[in-house]
GROMACS .gro file of C-alpha atoms in nm:
model
  392
    1MET     CA    1  -2.542   1.629   5.820
    2LYS     CA    2  -2.352   1.290   5.811
    3TYR     CA    3  -2.409   1.281   5.430
    4LEU     CA    4  -2.299   1.647   5.381
    5LEU     CA    5  -1.976   1.585   5.610
    6LEU     CA    6  -1.908   1.270   5.399
    7THR     CA    7  -1.934   1.461   5.069
    8ILE     CA    8  -1.726   1.735   5.186
    9TYR     CA    9  -1.449   1.460   5.304
   10LEU     CA   10  -1.468   1.296   4.969
   11SER     CA   11  -1.438   1.628   4.773
   12VAL     CA   12  -1.127   1.742   4.976
   13ALA     CA   13  -0.959   1.390   4.928
   14THR     CA   14  -1.026   1.407   4.562
   15ILE     CA   15  -0.873   1.747   4.536
   16ALA     CA   16  -0.583   1.648   4.726
   17ASN     CA   17  -0.509   1.358   4.493
   18ALA     CA   18  -0.565   1.534   4.173
   19GLN     CA   19  -0.293   1.568   3.920
   20SER     CA   20  -0.202   1.866   3.729
   21PHE     CA   21  -0.199   1.896   3.342
   22SER     CA   22   0.178   1.918   3.336
   23GLU     CA   23   0.220   1.613   3.590
   24ILE     CA   24  -0.008   1.384   3.373
   25ILE     CA   25   0.198   1.474   3.056
   26SER     CA   26   0.512   1.394   3.225
   27LEU     CA   27   0.370   1.065   3.342
   28VAL     CA   28   0.286   0.964   3.005
   29LEU     CA   29   0.642   1.052   2.888
   30GLN     CA   30   0.782   0.857   3.166
   31ASN     CA   31   0.572   0.533   3.164
   32ASN     CA   32   0.446   0.496   2.788
   33THR     CA   33   0.575   0.151   2.674
   34ALA     CA   34   0.566   0.269   2.308
   35LEU     CA   35   0.820   0.542   2.383
   36LYS     CA   36   1.034   0.309   2.604
   37ALA     CA   37   1.050   0.064   2.306
   38ALA     CA   38   1.134   0.349   2.064
   39ARG     CA   39   1.409   0.465   2.285
   40SER     CA   40   1.549   0.103   2.318
   41GLU     CA   41   1.540   0.057   1.957
   42ALA     CA   42   1.720   0.369   1.886
   43ALA     CA   43   1.992   0.275   2.129
   44ALA     CA   44   2.030  -0.056   1.952
   45GLN     CA   45   2.043   0.118   1.608
   46LYS     CA   46   2.307   0.355   1.737
   47GLU     CA   47   2.514   0.052   1.841
   48MET     CA   48   2.471  -0.100   1.509
   49GLY     CA   49   2.588   0.238   1.348
   50GLN     CA   50   2.919   0.180   1.515
   51VAL     CA   51   2.981  -0.141   1.327
   52GLY     CA   52   3.217  -0.116   1.049
   53LEU     CA   53   3.361   0.226   1.119
   54THR     CA   54   3.728   0.081   1.185
   55LEU     CA   55   3.986  -0.032   0.939
   56ALA     CA   56   3.944  -0.390   0.808
   57ASP     CA   57   4.085  -0.669   1.017
   58PRO     CA   58   4.444  -0.759   0.937
   59GLU     CA   59   4.487  -1.067   0.713
   60VAL     CA   60   4.736  -1.343   0.815
   61GLU     CA   61   4.827  -1.617   0.574
   62VAL     CA   62   5.050  -1.911   0.639
   63GLY     CA   63   5.157  -2.177   0.392
   64TYR     CA   64   5.365  -2.487   0.417
   65LEU     CA   65   5.464  -2.614   0.090
   66PHE     CA   66   5.629  -2.967   0.046
   67GLY     CA   67   5.903  -3.002  -0.188
   68SER     CA   68   5.926  -3.263  -0.458
   69PRO     CA   69   6.097  -3.469  -0.517
   70ARG     CA   70   6.184  -3.484  -0.149
   71LYS     CA   71   6.546  -3.563  -0.186
   72ASP     CA   72   6.627  -3.264  -0.405
   73VAL     CA   73   6.376  -2.977  -0.303
   74ASN     CA   74   6.328  -2.840   0.034
   75ASP     CA   75   6.010  -2.756   0.208
   76ARG     CA   76   5.900  -2.386   0.207
   77VAL     CA   77   5.728  -2.196   0.466
   78ASP     CA   78   5.516  -1.888   0.351
   79LEU     CA   79   5.406  -1.619   0.597
   80SER     CA   80   5.201  -1.304   0.499
   81VAL     CA   81   5.060  -1.033   0.735
   82THR     CA   82   4.871  -0.759   0.545
   83GLN     CA   83   4.666  -0.451   0.667
   84GLN     CA   84   4.430  -0.281   0.423
   85PHE     CA   85   4.379   0.106   0.454
   86ASP     CA   86   4.075   0.264   0.287
   87PHE     CA   87   4.042   0.650   0.256
   88ALA     CA   88   3.664   0.624   0.367
   89THR     CA   89   3.755   0.521   0.707
   90LEU     CA   90   4.092   0.732   0.718
   91SER     CA   91   3.903   1.044   0.641
   92GLY     CA   92   3.631   0.985   0.911
   93ASN     CA   93   3.352   1.018   0.646
   94LYS     CA   94   3.208   0.684   0.776
   95ARG     CA   95   3.207   0.795   1.122
   96ARG     CA   96   3.038   1.129   1.027
   97VAL     CA   97   2.771   0.950   0.859
   98ALA     CA   98   2.711   0.733   1.155
   99GLU     CA   99   2.716   1.025   1.391
  100ALA     CA  100   2.469   1.210   1.175
  101GLU     CA  101   2.245   0.897   1.177
  102ALA     CA  102   2.263   0.875   1.557
  103VAL     CA  103   2.137   1.229   1.582
  104LEU     CA  104   1.842   1.135   1.337
  105PHE     CA  105   1.751   0.858   1.578
  106ASP     CA  106   1.725   1.095   1.871
  107ARG     CA  107   1.513   1.349   1.653
  108ASN     CA  108   1.269   1.048   1.586
  109ILE     CA  109   1.237   0.977   1.965
  110ASP     CA  110   1.171   1.358   2.001
  111GLU     CA  111   0.893   1.326   1.737
  112THR     CA  112   0.744   1.030   1.905
  113ALA     CA  113   0.738   1.228   2.234
  114ARG     CA  114   0.572   1.524   2.072
  115GLN     CA  115   0.294   1.305   1.918
  116LEU     CA  116   0.230   1.168   2.283
  117ARG     CA  117   0.221   1.520   2.433
  118VAL     CA  118  -0.012   1.639   2.156
  119GLU     CA  119  -0.244   1.354   2.200
  120THR     CA  120  -0.246   1.373   2.580
  121ALA     CA  121  -0.309   1.734   2.570
  122LEU     CA  122  -0.594   1.714   2.347
  123LEU     CA  123  -0.741   1.425   2.561
  124LEU     CA  124  -0.696   1.640   2.867
  125THR     CA  125  -0.850   1.944   2.712
  126GLU     CA  126  -1.150   1.725   2.631
  127VAL     CA  127  -1.169   1.599   2.979
  128THR     CA  128  -1.139   1.975   3.123
  129TYR     CA  129  -1.440   2.054   2.886
  130CYS     CA  130  -1.641   1.755   3.053
  131ASN     CA  131  -1.535   1.866   3.382
  132LYS     CA  132  -1.665   2.241   3.290
  133VAL     CA  133  -1.982   2.109   3.155
  134LEU     CA  134  -2.046   1.886   3.454
  135ALA     CA  135  -1.995   2.144   3.701
  136GLU     CA  136  -2.256   2.360   3.505
  137LEU     CA  137  -2.489   2.054   3.491
  138GLN     CA  138  -2.461   2.006   3.845
  139ARG     CA  139  -2.552   2.378   3.920
  140ARG     CA  140  -2.864   2.327   3.683
  141LYS     CA  141  -2.960   2.018   3.866
  142VAL     CA  142  -2.956   2.182   4.218
  143LEU     CA  143  -3.186   2.447   4.062
  144GLU     CA  144  -3.411   2.190   3.906
  145ASP     CA  145  -3.431   1.978   4.220
  146SER     CA  146  -3.531   2.275   4.402
  147LEU     CA  147  -3.787   2.365   4.145
  148LEU     CA  148  -3.933   1.998   4.168
  149ARG     CA  149  -3.958   2.021   4.545
  150VAL     CA  150  -4.144   2.353   4.530
  151TYR     CA  151  -4.400   2.188   4.273
  152GLN     CA  152  -4.434   1.878   4.492
  153ILE     CA  153  -4.532   2.104   4.789
  154ARG     CA  154  -4.769   2.300   4.569
  155LEU     CA  155  -4.916   1.989   4.421
  156ASP     CA  156  -4.975   1.848   4.778
  157LYS     CA  157  -5.129   2.194   4.864
  158GLY     CA  158  -5.338   2.178   4.561
  159ASP     CA  159  -5.178   2.493   4.415
  160ALA     CA  160  -5.032   2.317   4.109
  161THR     CA  161  -5.153   2.055   3.869
  162ILE     CA  162  -4.991   1.701   3.816
  163LEU     CA  163  -4.901   1.835   3.461
  164ASP     CA  164  -4.677   2.114   3.614
  165TYR     CA  165  -4.524   1.863   3.846
  166ASN     CA  166  -4.453   1.623   3.557
  167LYS     CA  167  -4.294   1.890   3.358
  168ALA     CA  168  -4.062   1.980   3.666
  169LYS     CA  169  -3.976   1.612   3.704
  170LEU     CA  170  -3.913   1.576   3.321
  171SER     CA  171  -3.677   1.865   3.344
  172VAL     CA  172  -3.486   1.694   3.627
  173ALA     CA  173  -3.475   1.369   3.422
  174GLN     CA  174  -3.336   1.547   3.130
  175ILE     CA  175  -3.056   1.704   3.346
  176ASP     CA  176  -2.978   1.356   3.493
  177GLY     CA  177  -2.941   1.220   3.144
  178GLN     CA  178  -2.706   1.481   3.036
  179ILE     CA  179  -2.494   1.430   3.342
  180THR     CA  180  -2.482   1.068   3.268
  181ARG     CA  181  -2.373   1.119   2.907
  182MET     CA  182  -2.118   1.369   2.997
  183GLN     CA  183  -1.972   1.142   3.268
  184ALA     CA  184  -1.948   0.863   3.033
  185ASN     CA  185  -1.780   1.095   2.788
  186ARG     CA  186  -1.530   1.200   3.058
  187GLU     CA  187  -1.456   0.848   3.168
  188THR     CA  188  -1.389   0.753   2.796
  189LYS     CA  189  -1.130   1.018   2.755
  190LEU     CA  190  -0.963   0.947   3.096
  191ALA     CA  191  -0.934   0.584   2.973
  192SER     CA  192  -0.755   0.693   2.680
  193VAL     CA  193  -0.520   0.890   2.894
  194LEU     CA  194  -0.464   0.592   3.134
  195GLY     CA  195  -0.371   0.384   2.843
  196LEU     CA  196  -0.097   0.623   2.728
  197ALA     CA  197   0.028   0.669   3.069
  198ARG     CA  198   0.006   0.299   3.154
  199VAL     CA  199  -0.129   0.362   3.501
  200ASP     CA  200  -0.440   0.237   3.693
  201SER     CA  201  -0.589   0.571   3.793
  202ILE     CA  202  -0.569   0.946   3.713
  203VAL     CA  203  -0.739   1.211   3.917
  204PHE     CA  204  -0.791   1.527   3.690
  205ASN     CA  205  -1.054   1.786   3.789
  206ASP     CA  206  -0.931   2.113   3.613
  207THR     CA  207  -1.206   2.338   3.487
  208VAL     CA  208  -0.947   2.601   3.352
  209TYR     CA  209  -0.789   2.506   3.043
  210ALA     CA  210  -0.415   2.476   3.024
  211ALA     CA  211  -0.400   2.662   2.699
  212ALA     CA  212  -0.617   2.941   2.822
  213SER     CA  213  -0.312   3.166   2.899
  214ILE     CA  214  -0.171   3.140   2.523
  215ILE     CA  215  -0.206   3.449   2.335
  216LEU     CA  216  -0.172   3.425   1.960
  217PRO     CA  217  -0.017   3.725   1.755
  218ASN     CA  218  -0.211   3.886   1.487
  219ASP     CA  219   0.024   3.806   1.217
  220PHE     CA  220   0.049   3.435   1.134
  221GLU     CA  221   0.329   3.467   0.893
  222GLN     CA  222   0.553   3.615   1.148
  223TRP     CA  223   0.461   3.357   1.407
  224ALA     CA  224   0.526   3.071   1.155
  225GLN     CA  225   0.871   3.210   1.040
  226GLN     CA  226   0.974   3.216   1.406
  227ASN     CA  227   0.833   2.882   1.513
  228VAL     CA  228   0.761   2.642   1.211
  229SER     CA  229   1.137   2.590   1.179
  230ARG     CA  230   1.196   2.434   1.525
  231ALA     CA  231   0.914   2.176   1.477
  232PRO     CA  232   1.041   1.824   1.548
  233LEU     CA  233   0.937   1.717   1.192
  234ILE     CA  234   1.131   2.000   1.023
  235ARG     CA  235   1.434   1.912   1.251
  236ILE     CA  236   1.419   1.554   1.132
  237GLU     CA  237   1.425   1.656   0.779
  238ASP     CA  238   1.703   1.900   0.833
  239GLN     CA  239   1.902   1.598   0.986
  240LYS     CA  240   1.823   1.389   0.678
  241ILE     CA  241   1.984   1.657   0.477
  242THR     CA  242   2.288   1.647   0.691
  243ILE     CA  243   2.317   1.285   0.637
  244SER     CA  244   2.276   1.306   0.262
  245LYS     CA  245   2.563   1.565   0.260
  246ALA     CA  246   2.766   1.317   0.464
  247GLN     CA  247   2.693   1.034   0.261
  248MET     CA  248   2.795   1.240  -0.045
  249GLU     CA  249   3.133   1.292   0.103
  250LEU     CA  250   3.160   0.925   0.193
  251ALA     CA  251   3.064   0.833  -0.178
  252LYS     CA  252   3.357   1.066  -0.297
  253SER     CA  253   3.604   0.893  -0.053
  254GLU     CA  254   3.501   0.545  -0.169
  255THR     CA  255   3.586   0.629  -0.533
  256LYS     CA  256   3.951   0.692  -0.422
  257PRO     CA  257   4.192   0.389  -0.433
  258SER     CA  258   4.258   0.199  -0.102
  259PHE     CA  259   4.592   0.052  -0.031
  260SER     CA  260   4.733  -0.237   0.199
  261VAL     CA  261   5.072  -0.280   0.368
  262GLY     CA  262   5.205  -0.589   0.472
  263TYR     CA  263   5.489  -0.817   0.570
  264ALA     CA  264   5.569  -1.137   0.365
  265SER     CA  265   5.834  -1.416   0.415
  266GLU     CA  266   5.945  -1.730   0.212
  267LEU     CA  267   6.143  -1.963   0.444
  268VAL     CA  268   6.318  -2.236   0.258
  269LYS     CA  269   6.629  -2.442   0.410
  270GLY     CA  270   6.947  -2.224   0.310
  271GLU     CA  271   6.738  -1.956   0.148
  272ASN     CA  272   6.515  -1.718   0.321
  273TYR     CA  273   6.336  -1.415   0.189
  274ARG     CA  274   6.166  -1.151   0.398
  275GLY     CA  275   6.035  -0.812   0.295
  276VAL     CA  276   5.742  -0.555   0.270
  277LYS     CA  277   5.466  -0.581   0.037
  278VAL     CA  278   5.225  -0.288  -0.088
  279GLY     CA  279   4.916  -0.323  -0.271
  280VAL     CA  280   4.661  -0.079  -0.430
  281GLN     CA  281   4.298  -0.138  -0.506
  282VAL     CA  282   4.164   0.080  -0.773
  283PRO     CA  283   3.770   0.107  -0.759
  284LEU     CA  284   3.704   0.101  -1.121
  285TRP     CA  285   3.355  -0.082  -1.104
  286ALA     CA  286   3.235  -0.151  -0.763
  287ASN     CA  287   3.148   0.201  -0.665
  288ARG     CA  288   3.047   0.314  -1.007
  289ASN     CA  289   2.758   0.585  -0.998
  290LYS     CA  290   2.766   0.619  -0.616
  291ILE     CA  291   2.826   0.978  -0.639
  292LYS     CA  292   2.524   1.033  -0.864
  293ALA     CA  293   2.307   0.838  -0.641
  294ALA     CA  294   2.422   1.045  -0.349
  295GLN     CA  295   2.356   1.362  -0.529
  296GLN     CA  296   2.020   1.253  -0.601
  297ALA     CA  297   1.954   1.147  -0.249
  298GLN     CA  298   2.046   1.491  -0.134
  299ILE     CA  299   1.825   1.671  -0.373
  300ALA     CA  300   1.539   1.437  -0.266
  301ALA     CA  301   1.607   1.527   0.109
  302GLU     CA  302   1.602   1.894   0.030
  303GLU     CA  303   1.271   1.869  -0.146
  304ARG     CA  304   1.105   1.653   0.133
  305ARG     CA  305   1.221   1.930   0.367
  306MET     CA  306   1.066   2.213   0.163
  307ASP     CA  307   0.750   1.985   0.130
  308MET     CA  308   0.719   1.911   0.501
  309GLU     CA  309   0.765   2.273   0.601
  310GLN     CA  310   0.477   2.360   0.378
  311GLN     CA  311   0.252   2.094   0.530
  312ILE     CA  312   0.337   2.191   0.863
  313ARG     CA  313   0.284   2.563   0.789
  314ASN     CA  314  -0.066   2.478   0.630
  315GLU     CA  315  -0.158   2.268   0.932
  316TYR     CA  316  -0.073   2.546   1.190
  317ARG     CA  317  -0.224   2.813   0.969
  318GLN     CA  318  -0.550   2.589   1.005
  319LEU     CA  319  -0.518   2.568   1.384
  320PHE     CA  320  -0.446   2.929   1.408
  321THR     CA  321  -0.732   3.024   1.215
  322GLN     CA  322  -0.960   2.810   1.403
  323ALA     CA  323  -0.830   2.930   1.739
  324LYS     CA  324  -0.882   3.282   1.634
  325VAL     CA  325  -1.243   3.235   1.508
  326GLN     CA  326  -1.340   3.000   1.801
  327LEU     CA  327  -1.186   3.255   2.054
  328ARG     CA  328  -1.403   3.536   1.892
  329VAL     CA  329  -1.718   3.335   1.880
  330ALA     CA  330  -1.665   3.226   2.246
  331GLU     CA  331  -1.631   3.583   2.346
  332GLU     CA  332  -1.940   3.678   2.170
  333TYR     CA  333  -2.140   3.430   2.328
  334LYS     CA  334  -2.000   3.512   2.661
  335ALA     CA  335  -2.084   3.865   2.622
  336MET     CA  336  -2.437   3.774   2.501
  337LEU     CA  337  -2.489   3.566   2.792
  338LYS     CA  338  -2.389   3.825   3.031
  339ASN     CA  339  -2.634   4.063   2.887
  340ILE     CA  340  -2.926   3.812   2.866
  341ASP     CA  341  -2.898   3.633   3.189
  342ASN     CA  342  -3.238   3.692   3.338
  343SER     CA  343  -3.247   3.395   3.572
  344ALA     CA  344  -3.327   3.622   3.887
  345ILE     CA  345  -3.622   3.793   3.701
  346LEU     CA  346  -3.749   3.450   3.579
  347ASP     CA  347  -3.750   3.294   3.924
  348LYS     CA  348  -3.925   3.592   4.082
  349ALA     CA  349  -4.189   3.587   3.825
  350LEU     CA  350  -4.248   3.219   3.854
  351LYS     CA  351  -4.256   3.247   4.243
  352ALA     CA  352  -4.502   3.522   4.208
  353GLY     CA  353  -4.724   3.333   3.974
  354GLN     CA  354  -4.673   3.572   3.693
  355MET     CA  355  -4.553   3.319   3.436
  356PRO     CA  356  -4.646   2.949   3.372
  357LEU     CA  357  -4.396   2.688   3.428
  358THR     CA  358  -4.375   2.586   3.036
  359GLU     CA  359  -4.269   2.943   2.964
  360TYR     CA  360  -4.020   2.932   3.246
  361LEU     CA  361  -3.869   2.610   3.127
  362LEU     CA  362  -3.848   2.737   2.755
  363GLU     CA  363  -3.676   3.056   2.872
  364LYS     CA  364  -3.430   2.850   3.082
  365LYS     CA  365  -3.377   2.611   2.781
  366TYR     CA  366  -3.308   2.891   2.543
  367TYR     CA  367  -3.032   3.022   2.791
  368TYR     CA  368  -2.888   2.705   2.859
  369GLU     CA  369  -2.858   2.610   2.494
  370ASN     CA  370  -2.660   2.933   2.419
  371TYR     CA  371  -2.454   2.875   2.735
  372ASP     CA  372  -2.352   2.521   2.589
  373LEU     CA  373  -2.283   2.677   2.269
  374TRP     CA  374  -2.049   2.921   2.450
  375LEU     CA  375  -1.865   2.607   2.622
  376GLU     CA  376  -1.837   2.416   2.286
  377ALA     CA  377  -1.675   2.737   2.111
  378GLU     CA  378  -1.429   2.773   2.398
  379ARG     CA  379  -1.333   2.412   2.387
  380ASP     CA  380  -1.286   2.422   2.002
  381ALA     CA  381  -1.058   2.712   2.052
  382MET     CA  382  -0.874   2.549   2.339
  383ILE     CA  383  -0.833   2.230   2.121
  384ALA     CA  384  -0.659   2.443   1.847
  385LEU     CA  385  -0.447   2.622   2.106
  386ALA     CA  386  -0.333   2.288   2.272
  387GLY     CA  387  -0.235   2.170   1.918
  388ILE     CA  388  -0.029   2.486   1.858
  389ALA     CA  389   0.145   2.498   2.189
  390PHE     CA  390   0.224   2.120   2.217
  391GLY     CA  391   0.286   2.051   1.863
  392LEU     CA  392   0.598   2.243   1.839
   0.00000   0.00000   0.00000
């Protein structure tokens, strides 16, 4: 009774401390140090993008010229203040490029977060599979332990042979080995989640897949047309096209002349000259071929966007097909298992002595193998669905 009460207490405590699928993903996005570093780097890049967006600094020149010969020529003081104006800055084209690049930094952060969501979702889907298998193995272990006790009693009474008892014992050992291996697999997956979340412990006991509620439409093309365009990688490529267009306008503005306005004075004893000076800088060679380079960059950005869309469409087509096929296979296994579940008949026949233990174990093994295939097909379908749901 004490053992039973302790088991119930530990089970209730574990359930109370358990975390949900969405809570763990939020924990990863909140604590992951790689994502934090990417955000800090993006913030630094945004600040760097603000450098050079203003007009050039004013230029001040002061000169003191000594007259020679000293008796006949007076000393002269020259003063010049000049401010340069360029069309690229005045038109706001530089700032528009910087703003577009800042948006790209945010889109890259979104993509990093998406990758973390997908990785965590797939790991938790695997853990859910392990939880589900372990629950089934524990159910089988209860039955096998019960069978072993029955044959222990029969052996003691002389109603069973040592061979039958050893078969029952071997069946229990086989279940124990499966439980140990599945627990190790579960702990490995959870350790990966812990590494992503940067925490010491996570309690996740779900046996219902988070992606189980997702219903895929029959027409992939219609679904892709509505969803692929909002994928983070596509949005990144769209923003690169926006940047290339802004850089095109910047290149055009940099081919236009810049000018400068300033104040100049020459101060000589008895003769002072003051006035305004204006200068023009014509970009004959410095910005040569910039427009052509910007045009090629824009074409390349548009082609990369088309290629990325095709890659993502193909990736989701594979996931879509995998999910559809595995869901159908899982449903077929589920229906078959429901029709061939003859556990009650087998147990009754074994107790009545109408079938040997070897045949009983073989029938059970056949049923368990098909049950495991159903669990695997369901897992594969849920992995594909999780990739679709958390990949967009």
